[in-house]
Tab-separated table of C-alpha atoms in Angstrom:
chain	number	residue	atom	x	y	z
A	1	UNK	CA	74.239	19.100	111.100
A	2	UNK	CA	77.000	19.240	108.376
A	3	UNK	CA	78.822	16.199	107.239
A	4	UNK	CA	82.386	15.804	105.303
A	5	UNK	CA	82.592	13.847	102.450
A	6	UNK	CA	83.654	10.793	103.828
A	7	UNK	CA	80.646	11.249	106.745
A	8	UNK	CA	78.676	10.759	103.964
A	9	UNK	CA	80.591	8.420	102.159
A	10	UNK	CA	80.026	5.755	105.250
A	11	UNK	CA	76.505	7.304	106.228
A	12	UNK	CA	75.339	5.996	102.467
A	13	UNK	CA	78.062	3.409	101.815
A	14	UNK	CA	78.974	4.531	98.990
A	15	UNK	CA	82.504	5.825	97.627
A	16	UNK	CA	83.596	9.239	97.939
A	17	UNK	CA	84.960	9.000	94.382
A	18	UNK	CA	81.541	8.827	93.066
A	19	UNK	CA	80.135	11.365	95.505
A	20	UNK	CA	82.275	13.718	93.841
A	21	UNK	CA	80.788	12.287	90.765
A	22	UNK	CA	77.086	13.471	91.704
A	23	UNK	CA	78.523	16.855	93.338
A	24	UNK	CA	80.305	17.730	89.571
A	25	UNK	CA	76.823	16.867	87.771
A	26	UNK	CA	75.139	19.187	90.259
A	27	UNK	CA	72.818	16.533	91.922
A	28	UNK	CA	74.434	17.608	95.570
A	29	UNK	CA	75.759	21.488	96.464
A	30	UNK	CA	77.872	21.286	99.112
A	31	UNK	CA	79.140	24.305	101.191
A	32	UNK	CA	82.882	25.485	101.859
A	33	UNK	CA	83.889	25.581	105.596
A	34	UNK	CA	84.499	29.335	106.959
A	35	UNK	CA	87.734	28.195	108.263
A	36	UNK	CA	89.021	25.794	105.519
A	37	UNK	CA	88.834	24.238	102.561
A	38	UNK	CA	86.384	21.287	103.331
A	39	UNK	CA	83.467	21.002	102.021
A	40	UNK	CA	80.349	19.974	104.305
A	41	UNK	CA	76.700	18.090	103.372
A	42	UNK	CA	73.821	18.409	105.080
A	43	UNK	CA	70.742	16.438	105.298
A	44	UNK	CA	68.668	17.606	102.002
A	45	UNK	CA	72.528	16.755	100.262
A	46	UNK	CA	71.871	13.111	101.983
A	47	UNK	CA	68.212	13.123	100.481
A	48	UNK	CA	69.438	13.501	97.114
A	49	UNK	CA	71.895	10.700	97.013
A	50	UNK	CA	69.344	8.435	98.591
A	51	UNK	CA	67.197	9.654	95.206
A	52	UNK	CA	70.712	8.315	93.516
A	53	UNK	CA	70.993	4.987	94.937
A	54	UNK	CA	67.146	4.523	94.277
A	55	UNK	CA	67.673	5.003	90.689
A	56	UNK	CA	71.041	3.419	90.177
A	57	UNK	CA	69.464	0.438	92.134
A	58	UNK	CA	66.802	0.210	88.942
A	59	UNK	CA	70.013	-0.696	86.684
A	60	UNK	CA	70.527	3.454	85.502
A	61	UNK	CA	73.610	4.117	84.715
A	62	UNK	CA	74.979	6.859	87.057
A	63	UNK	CA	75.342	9.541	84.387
A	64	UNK	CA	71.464	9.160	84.036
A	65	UNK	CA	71.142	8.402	87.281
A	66	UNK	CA	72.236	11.982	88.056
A	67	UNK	CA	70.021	13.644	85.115
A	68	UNK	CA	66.928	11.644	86.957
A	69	UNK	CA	68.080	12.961	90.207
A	70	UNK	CA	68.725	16.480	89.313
A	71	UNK	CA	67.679	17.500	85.558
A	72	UNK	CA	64.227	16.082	85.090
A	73	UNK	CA	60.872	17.047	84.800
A	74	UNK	CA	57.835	14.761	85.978
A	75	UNK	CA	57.657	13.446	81.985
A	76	UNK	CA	60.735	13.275	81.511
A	77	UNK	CA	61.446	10.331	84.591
A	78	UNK	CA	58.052	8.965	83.743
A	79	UNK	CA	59.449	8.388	79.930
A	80	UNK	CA	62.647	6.698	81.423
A	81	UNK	CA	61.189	4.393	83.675
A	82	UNK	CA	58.704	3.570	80.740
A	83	UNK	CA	61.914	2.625	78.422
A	84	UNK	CA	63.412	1.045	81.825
A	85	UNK	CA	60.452	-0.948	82.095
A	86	UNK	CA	60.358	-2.364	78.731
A	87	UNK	CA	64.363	-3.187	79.209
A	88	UNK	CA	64.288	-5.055	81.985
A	89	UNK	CA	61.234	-6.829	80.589
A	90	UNK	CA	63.122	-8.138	77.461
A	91	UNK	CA	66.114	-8.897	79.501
A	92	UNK	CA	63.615	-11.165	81.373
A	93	UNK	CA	62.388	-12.710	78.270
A	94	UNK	CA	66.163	-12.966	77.098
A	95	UNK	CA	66.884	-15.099	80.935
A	96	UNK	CA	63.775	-17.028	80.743
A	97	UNK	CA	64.857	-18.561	76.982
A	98	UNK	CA	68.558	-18.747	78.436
A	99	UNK	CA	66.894	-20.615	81.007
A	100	UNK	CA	64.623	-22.641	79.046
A	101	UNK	CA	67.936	-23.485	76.522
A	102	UNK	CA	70.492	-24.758	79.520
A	103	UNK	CA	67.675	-26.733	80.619
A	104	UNK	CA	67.307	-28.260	77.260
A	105	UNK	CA	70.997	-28.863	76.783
A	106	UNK	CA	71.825	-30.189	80.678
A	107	UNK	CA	68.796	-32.748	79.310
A	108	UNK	CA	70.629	-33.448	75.956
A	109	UNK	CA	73.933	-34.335	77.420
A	110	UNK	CA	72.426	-36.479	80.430
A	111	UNK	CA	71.206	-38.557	77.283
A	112	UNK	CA	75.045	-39.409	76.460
A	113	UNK	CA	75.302	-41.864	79.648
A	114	UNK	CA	72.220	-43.840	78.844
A	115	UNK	CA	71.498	-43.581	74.938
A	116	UNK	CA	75.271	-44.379	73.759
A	117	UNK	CA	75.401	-46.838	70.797
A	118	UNK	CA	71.523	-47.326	71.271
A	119	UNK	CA	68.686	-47.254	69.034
A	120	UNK	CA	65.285	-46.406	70.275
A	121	UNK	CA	62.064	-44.999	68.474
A	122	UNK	CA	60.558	-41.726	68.643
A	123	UNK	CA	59.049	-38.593	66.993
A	124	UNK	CA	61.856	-36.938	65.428
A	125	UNK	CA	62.216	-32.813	66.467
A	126	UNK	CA	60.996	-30.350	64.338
A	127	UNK	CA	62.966	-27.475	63.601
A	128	UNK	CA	64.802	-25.219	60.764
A	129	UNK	CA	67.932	-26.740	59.620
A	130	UNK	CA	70.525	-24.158	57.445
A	131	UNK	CA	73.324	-26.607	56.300
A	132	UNK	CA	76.268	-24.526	54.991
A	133	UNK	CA	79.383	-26.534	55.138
A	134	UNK	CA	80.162	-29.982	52.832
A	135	UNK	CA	82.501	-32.369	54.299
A	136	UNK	CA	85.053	-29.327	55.097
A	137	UNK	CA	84.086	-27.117	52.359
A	138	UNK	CA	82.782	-23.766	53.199
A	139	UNK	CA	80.213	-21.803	50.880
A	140	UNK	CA	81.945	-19.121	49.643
A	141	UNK	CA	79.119	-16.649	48.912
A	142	UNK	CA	78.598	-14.046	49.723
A	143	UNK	CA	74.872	-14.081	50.773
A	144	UNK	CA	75.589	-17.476	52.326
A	145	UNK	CA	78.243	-16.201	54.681
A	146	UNK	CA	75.431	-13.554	55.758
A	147	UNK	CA	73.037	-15.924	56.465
A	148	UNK	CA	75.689	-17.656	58.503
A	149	UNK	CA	76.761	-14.872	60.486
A	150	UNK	CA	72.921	-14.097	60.957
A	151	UNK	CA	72.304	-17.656	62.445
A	152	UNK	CA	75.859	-17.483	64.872
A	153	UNK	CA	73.913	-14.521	66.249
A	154	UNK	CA	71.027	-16.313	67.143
A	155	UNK	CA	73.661	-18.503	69.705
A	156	UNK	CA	73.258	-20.522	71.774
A	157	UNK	CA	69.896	-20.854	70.616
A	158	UNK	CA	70.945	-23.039	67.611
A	159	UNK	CA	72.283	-26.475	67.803
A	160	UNK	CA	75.641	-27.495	65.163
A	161	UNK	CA	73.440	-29.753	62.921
A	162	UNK	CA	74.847	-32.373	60.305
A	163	UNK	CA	72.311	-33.969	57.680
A	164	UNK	CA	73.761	-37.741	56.042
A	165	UNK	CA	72.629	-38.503	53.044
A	166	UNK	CA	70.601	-42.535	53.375
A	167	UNK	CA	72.894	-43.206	50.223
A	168	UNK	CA	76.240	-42.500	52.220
A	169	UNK	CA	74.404	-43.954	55.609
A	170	UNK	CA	74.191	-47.491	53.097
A	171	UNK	CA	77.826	-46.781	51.260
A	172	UNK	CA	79.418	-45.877	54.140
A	173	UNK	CA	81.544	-43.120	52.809
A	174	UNK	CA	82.316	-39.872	54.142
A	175	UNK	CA	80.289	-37.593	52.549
A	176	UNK	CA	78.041	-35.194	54.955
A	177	UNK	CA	76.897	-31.965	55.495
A	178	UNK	CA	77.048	-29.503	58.509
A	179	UNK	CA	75.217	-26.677	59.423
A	180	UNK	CA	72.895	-24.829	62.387
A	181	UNK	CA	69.320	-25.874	63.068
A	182	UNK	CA	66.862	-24.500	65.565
A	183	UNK	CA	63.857	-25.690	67.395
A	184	UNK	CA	60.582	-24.791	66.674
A	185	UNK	CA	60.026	-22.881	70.182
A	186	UNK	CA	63.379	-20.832	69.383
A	187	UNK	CA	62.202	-20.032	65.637
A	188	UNK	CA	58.636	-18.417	66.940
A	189	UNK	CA	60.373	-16.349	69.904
A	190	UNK	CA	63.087	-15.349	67.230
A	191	UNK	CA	60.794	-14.738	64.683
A	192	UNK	CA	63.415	-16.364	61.971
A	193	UNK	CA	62.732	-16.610	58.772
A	194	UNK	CA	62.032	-19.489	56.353
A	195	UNK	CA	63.869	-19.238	52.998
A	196	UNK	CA	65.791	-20.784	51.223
A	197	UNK	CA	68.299	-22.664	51.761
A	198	UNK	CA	66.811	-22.884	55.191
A	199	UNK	CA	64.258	-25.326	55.424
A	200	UNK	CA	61.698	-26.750	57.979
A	201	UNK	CA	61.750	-29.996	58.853
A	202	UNK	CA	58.577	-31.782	60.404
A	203	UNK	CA	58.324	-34.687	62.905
A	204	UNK	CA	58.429	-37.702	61.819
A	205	UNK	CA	59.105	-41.560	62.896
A	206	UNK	CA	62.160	-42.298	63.130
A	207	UNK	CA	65.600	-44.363	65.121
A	208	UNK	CA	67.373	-42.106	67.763
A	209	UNK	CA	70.913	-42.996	68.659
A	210	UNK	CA	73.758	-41.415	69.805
A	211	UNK	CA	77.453	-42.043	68.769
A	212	UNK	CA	80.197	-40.544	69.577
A	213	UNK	CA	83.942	-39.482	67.653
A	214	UNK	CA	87.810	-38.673	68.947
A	215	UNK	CA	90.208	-36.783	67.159
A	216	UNK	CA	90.285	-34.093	64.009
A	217	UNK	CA	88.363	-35.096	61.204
A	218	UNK	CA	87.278	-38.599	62.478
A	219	UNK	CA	83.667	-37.420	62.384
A	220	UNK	CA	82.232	-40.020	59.396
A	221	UNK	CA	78.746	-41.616	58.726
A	222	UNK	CA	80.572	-44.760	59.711
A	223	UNK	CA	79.933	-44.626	63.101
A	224	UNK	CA	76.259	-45.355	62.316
A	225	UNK	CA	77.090	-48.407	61.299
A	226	UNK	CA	75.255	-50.260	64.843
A	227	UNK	CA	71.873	-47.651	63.948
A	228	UNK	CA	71.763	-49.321	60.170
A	229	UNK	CA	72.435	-52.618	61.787
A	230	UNK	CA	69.625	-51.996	63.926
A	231	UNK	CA	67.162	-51.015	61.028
A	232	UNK	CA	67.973	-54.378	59.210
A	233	UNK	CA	67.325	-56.330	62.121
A	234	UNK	CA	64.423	-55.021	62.924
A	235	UNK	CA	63.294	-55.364	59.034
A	236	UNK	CA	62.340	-51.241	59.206
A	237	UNK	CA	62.393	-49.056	55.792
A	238	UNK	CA	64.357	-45.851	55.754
A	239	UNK	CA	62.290	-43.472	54.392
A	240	UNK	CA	64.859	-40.356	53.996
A	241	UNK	CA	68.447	-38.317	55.186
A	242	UNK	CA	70.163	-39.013	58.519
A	243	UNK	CA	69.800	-35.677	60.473
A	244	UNK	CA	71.303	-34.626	63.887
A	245	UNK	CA	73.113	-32.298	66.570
A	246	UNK	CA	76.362	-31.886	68.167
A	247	UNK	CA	75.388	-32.405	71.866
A	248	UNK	CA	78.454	-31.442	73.399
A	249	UNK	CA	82.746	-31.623	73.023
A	250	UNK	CA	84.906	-32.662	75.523
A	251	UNK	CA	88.266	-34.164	76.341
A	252	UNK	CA	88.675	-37.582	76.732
A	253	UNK	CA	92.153	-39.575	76.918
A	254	UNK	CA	94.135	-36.527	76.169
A	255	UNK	CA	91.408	-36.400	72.705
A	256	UNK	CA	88.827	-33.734	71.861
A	257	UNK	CA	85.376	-36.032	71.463
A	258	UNK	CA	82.161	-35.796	70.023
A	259	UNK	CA	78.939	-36.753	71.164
A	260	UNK	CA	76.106	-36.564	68.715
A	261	UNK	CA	72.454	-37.239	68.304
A	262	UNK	CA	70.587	-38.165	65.291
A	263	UNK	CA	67.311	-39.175	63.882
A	264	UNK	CA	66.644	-41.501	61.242
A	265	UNK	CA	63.610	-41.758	59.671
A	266	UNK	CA	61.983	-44.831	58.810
A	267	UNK	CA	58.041	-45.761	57.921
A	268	UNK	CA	55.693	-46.310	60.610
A	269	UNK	CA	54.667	-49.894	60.490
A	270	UNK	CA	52.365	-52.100	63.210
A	271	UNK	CA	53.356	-52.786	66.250
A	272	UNK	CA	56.014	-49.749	66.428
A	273	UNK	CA	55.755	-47.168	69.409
A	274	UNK	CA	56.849	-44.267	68.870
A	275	UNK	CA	58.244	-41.806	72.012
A	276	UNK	CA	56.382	-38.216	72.050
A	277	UNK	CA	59.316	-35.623	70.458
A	278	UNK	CA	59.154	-33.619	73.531
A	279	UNK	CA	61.344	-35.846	75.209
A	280	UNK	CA	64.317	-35.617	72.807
A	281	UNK	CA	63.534	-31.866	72.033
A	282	UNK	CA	66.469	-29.625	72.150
């Protein structure tokens, strides 16, 4: 039995546009009616765009689709489904850290609501930390700016990480720096590298908090104020910087906000528990 085009088009449920498509790439030869100018499939047609859909339906494009379909020799579709293979295997590696990230960062802002203005103790995160912006000074060097476009490329896999120095934490001034960090599960799949000025910060006792700041260039070491409060009243020793993430930006009151989470470290004394790092990892 001979079919038109659109026969074929609803028979496969596909459009006629890209039927055409296939028929110009030579993957279907259809004949010319005695009587007119139609053009008429039959069955074996039908059998190769069922080959078609079979490979488009792999995630081929339909260029190479139609190469596959029509243009290929037993090694040459067994070398494309290897390379097909080992695409769709790092795309699942790709969706399984996407996964693994939104689940870390849907965990990081439900902390907002309960941790806001309070200090608890824990295992800080370990991670890299690249700090390339003072206060809201740009490096302007060349092989800084590289490294910074290398770690925006490694988004959203990176968290926007300040460090305070303890000395501006006890001055209160408004001196800090900003920068990218990573965690340590991120760094291994990556495979980034540790050099300087990125370096690798270990776990380590310290206060978790999270504050939060509204409006352009409001963002100041100030709003630790209740977490140094805290360590005096609790008689604990600081022991180094003030390090932390942006968790997340959003409007409040008609004001662009900031939440943000940061560990201080202090020394380990008797009597302190400490929360296992997992919990705040991100």
């Amino acid at each position: 039995m001979k079919y038109k085009i659109g026969d074929v088009a609803k028979i496969l449920g596909i459009s006629p546009d890209l039927l055409r498509y296939y028929q110009k790439k030579g993957v279907v030869t259809p004949t010319t009616g005695e009587n007119n100018n139609y053009r008429y499939y039959d069955a074996w047609d039908i059998n190769f765009l069922i080959d078609c859909l079979w490979f488009k339906n792999f995630g081929f494009g339909i260029e190479q689709t139609a190469k596959l379909v029509s243009d290929s020799s037993y090694d040459d579709v067994l070398a494309d489904m290897h390379a097909r293979v080992e695409e769709i295997t790092q795309s699942i590696r790709r969706e399984q850290m996407l996964l693994e990230r939104s689940e870390q960062y849907f965990s990081a802002m439900g902390r907002v609501r309960t941790m806001l203005e309070k200090c608890d103790l824990v295992y800080s995160p370990e991670f890299y930390l690249y700090l390339n912006r003072h206060n809201s000074d740009y490096e302007n060097i060349a092989e800084r700016q590289e490294l910074s476009h290398q770690w925006l490329q490694y988004m959203p896999f990176v968290n926007r990480s300040f460090e305070i120095e303890l000395k501006d934490l006890e001055d209160r001034t408004d001196n800090y720096a900003w920068g990218y960090s990573m965690g340590m599960d991120f760094v291994e799949k990556l495979g980034v590298p540790l050099e300087p000025p990125v370096t690798h910060l270990r776990s380590e006792p310290s206060v978790h908090a999270i504050f939060k700041s509204s409006g352009k260039d409001e963002f100041s070491p100030k709003h630790m104020k209740f977490v140094m409060d805290y360590v005096r009243e609790n008689g604990l020793t600081v022991t180094g910087n003030a390090r932390g993430n942006l968790v997340c930006s959003v409007m409040e009151e008609g004001r662009l906000t900031g939440y943000f989470e940061v560990w201080l470290p202090i020394e380990p004394k008797e009597g302190l528990v400490f929360a296992h790092p997992e919990r705040f990892h991100d």
